[in-house]
Each structure stands twice: as structure tokens, then as C-alpha cells.
Coordinates of N, CA and C in Angstrom, one line a residue:
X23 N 13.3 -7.8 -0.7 CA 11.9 -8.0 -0.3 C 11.0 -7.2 -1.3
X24 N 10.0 -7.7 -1.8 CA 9.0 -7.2 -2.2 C 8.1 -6.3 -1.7
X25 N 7.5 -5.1 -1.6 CA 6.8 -4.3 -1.2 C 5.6 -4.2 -1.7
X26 N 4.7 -4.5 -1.0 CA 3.4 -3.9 -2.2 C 3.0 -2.4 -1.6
X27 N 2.6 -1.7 -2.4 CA 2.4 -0.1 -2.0 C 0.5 0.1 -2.3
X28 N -0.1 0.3 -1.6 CA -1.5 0.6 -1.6 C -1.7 1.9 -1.4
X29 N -2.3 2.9 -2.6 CA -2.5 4.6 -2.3 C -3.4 5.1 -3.4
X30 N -3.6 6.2 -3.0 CA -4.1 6.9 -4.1 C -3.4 7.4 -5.3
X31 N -4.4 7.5 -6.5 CA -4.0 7.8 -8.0 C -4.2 8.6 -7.9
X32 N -4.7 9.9 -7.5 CA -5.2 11.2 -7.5 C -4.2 12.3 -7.3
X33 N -3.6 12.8 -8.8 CA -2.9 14.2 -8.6 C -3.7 15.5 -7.5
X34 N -5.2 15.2 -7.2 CA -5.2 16.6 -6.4 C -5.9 16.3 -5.3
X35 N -4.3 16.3 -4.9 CA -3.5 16.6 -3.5 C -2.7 16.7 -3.2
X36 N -2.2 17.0 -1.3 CA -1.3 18.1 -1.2 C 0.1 17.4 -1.8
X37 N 0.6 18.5 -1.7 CA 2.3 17.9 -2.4 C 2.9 17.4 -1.5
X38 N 3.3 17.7 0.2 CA 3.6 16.6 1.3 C 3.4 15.1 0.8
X39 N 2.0 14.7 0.2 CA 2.0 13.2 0.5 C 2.9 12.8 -0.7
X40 N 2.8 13.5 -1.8 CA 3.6 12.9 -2.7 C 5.2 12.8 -2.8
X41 N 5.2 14.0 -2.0 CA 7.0 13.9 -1.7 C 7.9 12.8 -0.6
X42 N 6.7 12.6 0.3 CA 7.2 11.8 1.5 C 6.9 10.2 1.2
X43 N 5.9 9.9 0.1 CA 5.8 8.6 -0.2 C 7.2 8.5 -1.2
X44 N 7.8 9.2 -2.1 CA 8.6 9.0 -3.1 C 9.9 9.2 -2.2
X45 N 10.1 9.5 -1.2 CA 11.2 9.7 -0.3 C 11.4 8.3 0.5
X46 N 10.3 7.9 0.8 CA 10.1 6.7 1.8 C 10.9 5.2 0.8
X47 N 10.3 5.1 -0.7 CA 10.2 4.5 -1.3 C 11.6 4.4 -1.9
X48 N 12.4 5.7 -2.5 CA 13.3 6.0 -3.0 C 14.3 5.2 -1.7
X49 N 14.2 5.2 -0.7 CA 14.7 4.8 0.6 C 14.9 3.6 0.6
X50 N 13.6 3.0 0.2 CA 13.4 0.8 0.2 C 14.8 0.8 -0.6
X51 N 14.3 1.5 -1.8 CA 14.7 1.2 -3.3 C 16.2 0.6 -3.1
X52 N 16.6 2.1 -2.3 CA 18.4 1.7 -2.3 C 18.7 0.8 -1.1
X53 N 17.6 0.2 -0.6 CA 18.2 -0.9 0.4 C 18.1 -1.9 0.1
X54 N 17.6 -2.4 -1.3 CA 17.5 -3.2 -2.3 C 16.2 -4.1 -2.6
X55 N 14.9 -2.8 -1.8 CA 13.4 -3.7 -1.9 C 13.1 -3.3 -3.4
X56 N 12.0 -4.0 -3.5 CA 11.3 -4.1 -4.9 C 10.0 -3.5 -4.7
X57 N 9.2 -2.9 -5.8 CA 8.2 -2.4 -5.5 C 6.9 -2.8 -6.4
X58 N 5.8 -3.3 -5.9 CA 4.6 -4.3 -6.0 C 3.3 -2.9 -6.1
X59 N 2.8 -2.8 -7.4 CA 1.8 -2.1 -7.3 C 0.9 -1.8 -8.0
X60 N 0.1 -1.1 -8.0 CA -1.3 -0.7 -8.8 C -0.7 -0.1 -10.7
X61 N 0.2 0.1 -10.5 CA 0.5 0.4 -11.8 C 0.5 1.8 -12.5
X62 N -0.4 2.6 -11.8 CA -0.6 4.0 -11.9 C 0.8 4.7 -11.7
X63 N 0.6 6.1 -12.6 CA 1.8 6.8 -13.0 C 1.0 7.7 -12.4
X64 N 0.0 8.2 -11.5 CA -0.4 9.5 -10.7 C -0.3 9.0 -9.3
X65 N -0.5 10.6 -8.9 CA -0.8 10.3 -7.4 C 0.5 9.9 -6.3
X66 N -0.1 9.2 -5.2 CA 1.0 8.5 -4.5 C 1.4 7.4 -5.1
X67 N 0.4 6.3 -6.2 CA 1.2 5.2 -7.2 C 2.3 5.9 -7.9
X68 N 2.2 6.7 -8.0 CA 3.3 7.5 -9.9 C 4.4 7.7 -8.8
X69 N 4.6 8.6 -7.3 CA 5.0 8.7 -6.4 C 5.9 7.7 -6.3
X70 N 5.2 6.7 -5.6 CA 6.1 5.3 -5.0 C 7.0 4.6 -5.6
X71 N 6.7 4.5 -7.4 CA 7.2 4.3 -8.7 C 8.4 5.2 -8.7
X72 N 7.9 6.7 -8.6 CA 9.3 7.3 -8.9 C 10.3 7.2 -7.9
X73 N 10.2 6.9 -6.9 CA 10.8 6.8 -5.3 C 11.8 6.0 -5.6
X74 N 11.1 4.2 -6.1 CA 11.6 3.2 -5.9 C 12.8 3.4 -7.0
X75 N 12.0 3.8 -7.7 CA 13.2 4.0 -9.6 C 14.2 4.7 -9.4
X76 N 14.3 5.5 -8.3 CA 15.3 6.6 -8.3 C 16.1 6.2 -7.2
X77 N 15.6 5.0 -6.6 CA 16.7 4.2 -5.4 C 17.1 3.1 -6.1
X78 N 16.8 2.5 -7.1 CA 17.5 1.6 -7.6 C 16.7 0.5 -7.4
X79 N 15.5 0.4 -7.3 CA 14.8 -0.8 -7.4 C 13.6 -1.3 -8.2
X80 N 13.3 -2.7 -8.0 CA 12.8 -2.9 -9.4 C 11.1 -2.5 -8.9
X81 N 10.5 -2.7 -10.3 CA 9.0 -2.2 -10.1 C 8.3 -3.0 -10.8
X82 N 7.1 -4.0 -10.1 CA 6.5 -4.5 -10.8 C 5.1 -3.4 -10.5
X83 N 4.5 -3.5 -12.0 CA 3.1 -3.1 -11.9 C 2.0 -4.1 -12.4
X84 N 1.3 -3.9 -11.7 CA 0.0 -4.7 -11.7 C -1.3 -4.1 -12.3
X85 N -2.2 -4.0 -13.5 CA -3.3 -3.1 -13.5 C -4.4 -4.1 -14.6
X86 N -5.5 -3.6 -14.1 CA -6.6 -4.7 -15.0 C -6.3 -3.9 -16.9
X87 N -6.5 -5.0 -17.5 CA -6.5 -4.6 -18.7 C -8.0 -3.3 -19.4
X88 N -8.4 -3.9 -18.7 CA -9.9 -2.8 -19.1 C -9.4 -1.4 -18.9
X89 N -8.2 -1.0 -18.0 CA -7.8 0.2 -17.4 C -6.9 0.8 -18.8
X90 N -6.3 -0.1 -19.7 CA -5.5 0.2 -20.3 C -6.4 0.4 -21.7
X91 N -7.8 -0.5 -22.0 CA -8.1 -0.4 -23.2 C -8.9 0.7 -23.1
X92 N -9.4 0.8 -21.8 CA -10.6 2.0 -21.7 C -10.1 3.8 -21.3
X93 N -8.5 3.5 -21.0 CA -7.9 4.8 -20.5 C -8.4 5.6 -19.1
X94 N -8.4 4.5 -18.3 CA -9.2 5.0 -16.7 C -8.0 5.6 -16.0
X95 N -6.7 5.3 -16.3 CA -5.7 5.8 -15.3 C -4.1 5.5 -16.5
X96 N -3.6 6.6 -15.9 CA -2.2 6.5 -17.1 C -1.1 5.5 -16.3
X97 N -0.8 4.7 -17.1 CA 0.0 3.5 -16.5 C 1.4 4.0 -16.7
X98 N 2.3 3.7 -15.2 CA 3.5 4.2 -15.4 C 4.4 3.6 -16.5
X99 N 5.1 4.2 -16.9 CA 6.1 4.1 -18.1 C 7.2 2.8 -18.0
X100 N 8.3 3.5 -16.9 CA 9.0 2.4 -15.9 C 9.1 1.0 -15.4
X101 N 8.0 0.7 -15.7 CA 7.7 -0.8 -14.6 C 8.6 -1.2 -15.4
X102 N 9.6 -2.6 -14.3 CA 10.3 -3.3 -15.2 C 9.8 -4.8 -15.7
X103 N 8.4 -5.3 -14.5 CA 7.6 -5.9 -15.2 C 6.0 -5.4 -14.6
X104 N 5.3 -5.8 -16.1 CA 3.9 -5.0 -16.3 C 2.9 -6.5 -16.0
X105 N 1.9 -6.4 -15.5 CA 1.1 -7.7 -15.6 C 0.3 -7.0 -15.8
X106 N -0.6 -7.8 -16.9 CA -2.2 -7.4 -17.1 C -3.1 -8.7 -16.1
X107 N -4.3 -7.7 -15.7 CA -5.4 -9.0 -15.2 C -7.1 -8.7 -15.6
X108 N -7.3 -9.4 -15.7 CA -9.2 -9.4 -15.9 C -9.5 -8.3 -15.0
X109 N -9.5 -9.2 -13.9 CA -10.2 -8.0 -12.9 C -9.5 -7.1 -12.0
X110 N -10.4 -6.7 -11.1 CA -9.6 -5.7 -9.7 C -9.5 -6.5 -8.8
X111 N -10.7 -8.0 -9.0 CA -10.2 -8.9 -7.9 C -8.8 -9.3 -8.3
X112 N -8.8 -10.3 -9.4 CA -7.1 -10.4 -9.9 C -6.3 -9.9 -9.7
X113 N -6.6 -8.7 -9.7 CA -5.3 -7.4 -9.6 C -4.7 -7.8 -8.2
X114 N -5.7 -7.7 -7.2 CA -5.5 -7.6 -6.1 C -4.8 -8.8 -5.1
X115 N -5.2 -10.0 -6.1 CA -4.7 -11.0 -5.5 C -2.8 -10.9 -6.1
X116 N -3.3 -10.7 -7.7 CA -1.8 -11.0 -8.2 C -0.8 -10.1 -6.8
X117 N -1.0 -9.0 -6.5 CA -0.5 -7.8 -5.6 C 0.0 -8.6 -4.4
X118 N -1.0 -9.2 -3.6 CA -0.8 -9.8 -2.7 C 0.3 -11.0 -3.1
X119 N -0.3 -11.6 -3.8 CA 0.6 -12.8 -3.7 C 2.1 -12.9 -4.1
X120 N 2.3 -11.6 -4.7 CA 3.8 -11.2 -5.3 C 4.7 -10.1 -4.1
X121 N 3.8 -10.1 -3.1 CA 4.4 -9.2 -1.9 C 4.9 -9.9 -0.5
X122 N 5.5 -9.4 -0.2 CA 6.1 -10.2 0.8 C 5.8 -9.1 2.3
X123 N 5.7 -7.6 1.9 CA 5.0 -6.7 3.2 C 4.2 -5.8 2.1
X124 N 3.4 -4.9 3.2 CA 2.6 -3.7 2.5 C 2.4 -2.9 3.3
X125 N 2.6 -1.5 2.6 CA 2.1 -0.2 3.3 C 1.4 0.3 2.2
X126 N 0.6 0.8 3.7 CA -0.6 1.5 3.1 C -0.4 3.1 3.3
X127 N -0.1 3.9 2.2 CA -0.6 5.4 2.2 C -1.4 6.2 1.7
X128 N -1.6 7.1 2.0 CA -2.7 7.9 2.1 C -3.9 7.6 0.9
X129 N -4.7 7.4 0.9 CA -5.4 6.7 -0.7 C -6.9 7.1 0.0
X130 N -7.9 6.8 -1.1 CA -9.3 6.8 -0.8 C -9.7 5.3 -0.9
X131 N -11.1 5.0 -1.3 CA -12.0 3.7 -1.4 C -11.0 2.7 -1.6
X132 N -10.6 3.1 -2.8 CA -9.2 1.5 -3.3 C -8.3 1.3 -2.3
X133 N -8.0 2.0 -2.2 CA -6.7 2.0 -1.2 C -7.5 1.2 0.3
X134 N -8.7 1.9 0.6 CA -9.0 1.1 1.6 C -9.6 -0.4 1.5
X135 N -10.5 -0.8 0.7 CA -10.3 -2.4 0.2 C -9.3 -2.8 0.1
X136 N -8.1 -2.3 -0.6 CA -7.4 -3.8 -0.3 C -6.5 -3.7 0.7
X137 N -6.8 -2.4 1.3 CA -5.9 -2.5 3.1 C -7.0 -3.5 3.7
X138 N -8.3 -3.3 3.8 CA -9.5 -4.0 4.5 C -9.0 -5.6 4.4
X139 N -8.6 -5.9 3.3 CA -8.3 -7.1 2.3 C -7.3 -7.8 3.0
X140 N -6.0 -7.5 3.0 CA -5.0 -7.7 3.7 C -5.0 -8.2 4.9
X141 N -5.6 -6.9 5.6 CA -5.6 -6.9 7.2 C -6.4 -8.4 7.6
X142 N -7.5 -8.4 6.7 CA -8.4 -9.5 7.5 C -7.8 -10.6 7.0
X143 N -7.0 -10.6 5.8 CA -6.6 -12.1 5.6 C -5.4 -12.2 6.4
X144 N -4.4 -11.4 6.6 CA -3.9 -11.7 8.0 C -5.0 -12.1 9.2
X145 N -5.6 -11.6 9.5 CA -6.3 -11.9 11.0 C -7.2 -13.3 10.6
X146 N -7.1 -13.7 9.8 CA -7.8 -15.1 9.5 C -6.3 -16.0 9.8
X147 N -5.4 -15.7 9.6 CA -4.4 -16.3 9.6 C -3.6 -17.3 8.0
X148 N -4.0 -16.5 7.2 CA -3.7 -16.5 5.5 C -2.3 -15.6 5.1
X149 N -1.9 -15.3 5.9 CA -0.6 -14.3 5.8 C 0.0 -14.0 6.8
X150 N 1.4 -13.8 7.2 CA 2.1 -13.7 8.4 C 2.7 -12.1 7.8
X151 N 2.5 -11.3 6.7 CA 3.5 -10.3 6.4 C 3.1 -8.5 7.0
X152 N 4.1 -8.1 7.1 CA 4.1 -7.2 7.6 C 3.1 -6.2 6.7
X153 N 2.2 -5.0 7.7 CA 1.6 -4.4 7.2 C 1.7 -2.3 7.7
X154 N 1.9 -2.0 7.4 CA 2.3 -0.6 7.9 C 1.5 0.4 7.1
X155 N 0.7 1.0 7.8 CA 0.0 2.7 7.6 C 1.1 3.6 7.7
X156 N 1.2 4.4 6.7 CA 2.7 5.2 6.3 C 1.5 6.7 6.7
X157 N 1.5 6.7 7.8 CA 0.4 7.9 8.6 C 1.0 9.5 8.6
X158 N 0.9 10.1 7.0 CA 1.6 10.9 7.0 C 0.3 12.3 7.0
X159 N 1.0 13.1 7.9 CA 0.8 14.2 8.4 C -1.2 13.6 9.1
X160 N -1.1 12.7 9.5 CA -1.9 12.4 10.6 C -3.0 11.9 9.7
X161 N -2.7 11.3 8.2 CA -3.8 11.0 7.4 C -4.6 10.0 8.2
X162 N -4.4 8.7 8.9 CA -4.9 7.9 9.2 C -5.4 7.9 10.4
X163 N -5.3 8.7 11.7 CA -5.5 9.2 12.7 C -6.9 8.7 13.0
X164 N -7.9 9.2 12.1 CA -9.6 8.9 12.7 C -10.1 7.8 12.0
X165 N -8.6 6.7 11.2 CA -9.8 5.8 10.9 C -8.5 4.6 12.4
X166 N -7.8 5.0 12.7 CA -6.9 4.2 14.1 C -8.2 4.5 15.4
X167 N -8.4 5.7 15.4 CA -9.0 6.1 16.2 C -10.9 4.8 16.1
X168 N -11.5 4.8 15.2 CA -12.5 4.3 14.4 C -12.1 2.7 14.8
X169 N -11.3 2.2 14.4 CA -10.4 1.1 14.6 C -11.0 0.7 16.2
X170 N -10.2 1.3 16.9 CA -10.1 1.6 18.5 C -11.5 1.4 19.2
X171 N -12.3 2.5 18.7 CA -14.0 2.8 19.1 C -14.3 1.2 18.6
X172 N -14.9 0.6 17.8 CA -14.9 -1.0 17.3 C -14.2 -1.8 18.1
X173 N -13.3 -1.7 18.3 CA -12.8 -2.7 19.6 C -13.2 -2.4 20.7
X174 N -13.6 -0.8 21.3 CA -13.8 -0.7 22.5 C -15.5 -1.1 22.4
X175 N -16.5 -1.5 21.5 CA -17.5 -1.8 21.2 C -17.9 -3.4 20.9
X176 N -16.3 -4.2 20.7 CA -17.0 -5.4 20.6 C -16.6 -6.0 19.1
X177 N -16.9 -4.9 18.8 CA -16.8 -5.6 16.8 C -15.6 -5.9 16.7
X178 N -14.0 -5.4 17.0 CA -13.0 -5.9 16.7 C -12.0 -6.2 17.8
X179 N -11.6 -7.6 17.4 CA -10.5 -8.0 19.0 C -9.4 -7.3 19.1
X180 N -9.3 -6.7 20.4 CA -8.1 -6.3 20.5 C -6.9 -6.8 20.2
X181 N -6.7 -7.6 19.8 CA -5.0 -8.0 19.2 C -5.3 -7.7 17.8
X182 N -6.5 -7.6 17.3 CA -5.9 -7.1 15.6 C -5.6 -6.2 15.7
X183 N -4.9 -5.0 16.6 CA -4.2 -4.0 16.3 C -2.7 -4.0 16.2
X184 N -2.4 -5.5 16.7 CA -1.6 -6.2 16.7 C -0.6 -6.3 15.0
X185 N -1.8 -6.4 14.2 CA -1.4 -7.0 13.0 C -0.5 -6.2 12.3
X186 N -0.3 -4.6 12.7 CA -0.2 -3.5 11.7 C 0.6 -2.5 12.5
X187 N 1.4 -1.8 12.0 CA 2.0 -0.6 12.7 C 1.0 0.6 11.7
X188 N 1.6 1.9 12.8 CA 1.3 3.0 11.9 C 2.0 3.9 12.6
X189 N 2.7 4.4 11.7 CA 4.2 5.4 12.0 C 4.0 7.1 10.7
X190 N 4.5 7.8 10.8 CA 4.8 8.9 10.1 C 6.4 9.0 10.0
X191 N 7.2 8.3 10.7 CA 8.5 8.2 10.7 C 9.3 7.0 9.7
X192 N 9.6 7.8 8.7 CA 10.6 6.9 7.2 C 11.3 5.5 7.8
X193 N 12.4 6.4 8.9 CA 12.9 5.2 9.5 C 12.1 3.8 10.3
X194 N 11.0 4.0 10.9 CA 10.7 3.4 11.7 C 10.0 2.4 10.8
X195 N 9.3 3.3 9.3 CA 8.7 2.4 8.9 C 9.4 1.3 8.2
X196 N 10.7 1.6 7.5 CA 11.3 0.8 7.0 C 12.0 -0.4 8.0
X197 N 11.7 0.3 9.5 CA 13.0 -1.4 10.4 C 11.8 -2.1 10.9
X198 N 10.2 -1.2 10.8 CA 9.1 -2.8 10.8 C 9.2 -3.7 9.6
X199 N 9.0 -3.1 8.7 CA 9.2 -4.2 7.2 C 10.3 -4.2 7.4
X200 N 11.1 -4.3 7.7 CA 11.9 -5.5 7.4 C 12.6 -6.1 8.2
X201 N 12.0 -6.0 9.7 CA 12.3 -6.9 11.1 C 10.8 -7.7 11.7
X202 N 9.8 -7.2 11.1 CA 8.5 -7.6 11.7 C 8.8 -8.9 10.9

């Protein structure tokens, strides 16, 4: 199975997320998933990369070419295949469309468009694939909670909570991907 991984590039922060994303990942790896992603060699991307690489699985990266001529983010080394795209829309489609589930950890803005991205094109009914918040050390807590308040307000139906798990537990996340 293909995995796409959505997170942050940002070396500063804590060392928890980067150890438990490369642990989680290293985990798919050796149970023979593949790994779908932003392409970055920092952060929880460089992370998920090294996870999956060190379980034995393959890595595609995905990153706009402007990233590579302009030097906005260091592209990991490893991928065993590299795609260039125009844009971050591109990017993000290519991502999707090469994934078969996605978790989302811990990340800022990016990370949350193309979770936002996902989620709704599931709830439009444009995707049936599994989606999982890797909710480590309670990162995602006040935006589930935020989530919740919007539903209990009206803005969002109660079954789109339906769409997504969110776990802090390796195991649990790995028997939704790949039983959901």
C-alpha cells in the first residue's frame, strides 16, 4: 500500500515527534508499505523518509521544481522515485493520486491544506481512502476538539468525523490503514 505522509519540514522541534514519526514509518516500511511524500529531507518529512528506508520500503518524493531551483527546502537524498511539478497544487494532486491512505502528523499551514484537502474530498465523496491523525503527544487535540465545537455549531456534519481516525498508538494506527 502506498502511504502518503503529510507533516512538517521544520528541524525546530521537539525530538519526540521526529522519533515516533520515523518509528511509525520504519514500522509500514517492514510490512511492505511504500511511502508517498513532500520530498523534504527535514523535519517529520526527512523523518518518515528515514523510517520507511530503514524498514525496507520504497519512497516516492514529490516536490515542485521551483523548490529545487530556488533552494527553499533540502530534498531527501533516498527517494527511490523523485517527481518534479510546477506547482504545490500539482504537488498535491500528484500526492494524492499516488496514495492509497494518509496520515497526517504533526505539521504547520502545509500540512494542514492538504489534510483540509483530503478530508473534504473524501466527504464530497472523491475518495474512499483511509485517513489518520498520528496525534502524537496530544498534537492534534484542540484542532479534534475545534472539529467538534463546528459540528456542535452546525458548520460541520456529524459523520465527517467519521472520515478519519486519530490515535497516538503505532499499532492502532497501522490496523486502520490497512483494515479501514
Amino acid at each position: 500500500m502506498k502511504i502518503c505522509v503529510f507533516g512538517a519540514a521544520s528541524n525546530e522541534i521537539d525530538k519526540q515527534y521526529i522519533d515516533r514519526v520515523e518509528e511509525v514509518c520504519k514500522a509500514l516500511g517492514e510490512r511492505g508499505h511504500e511511502l508517498v511524500f513532500g520530498a523534504g529531507a527535514n523535519g517529520l518529512m526527512g523523518a518518515a523518509a528515514r523510517g520507511m528506508k530503514a524498514g525496507g520500503g520504497k519512497i516516492t518524493g514529490v516536490i515542485p521544481e521551483f523548490f529545487r531551483a530556488e533552494t527553499i527546502e533540502e530534498i531527501y537524498s533516498e527517494c527511490d522515485e523523485l517527481i518534479f511539478t510546477e506547482t504545490m497544487q500539482e504537488r498535491k494532486k500528484t500526492m494524492e493520486d499516488h496514495a492509497d491512505a494518509f496520515i497526517v502528523v504533526p505539521g504547520g499551514i502545509g500540512t494542514f491544506e492538504e489534510m483540509f484537502e483530503v478530508l473534504t474530498l473524501k466527504q464530497l465523496g472523491r475518495h474512499s481512502k483511509p485517513i489518520v491523525f498520528y496525534n502524537i503527544a496530544g498534537y492534534y487535540n484542540n484542532l479534534m476538539a475545534f472539529m467538534h465545537h463546528c459540528s456542535d455549531e452546525g458548520f460541520i456534519r456529524r459523520n465527517c468525523h467519521l472520515l478519519y481516525n486519530v490515535t497516538d498508538n503505532n499499532d492502532e494506527l497501522i490496523d486502520y490503514i490497512e483494515n479501514s
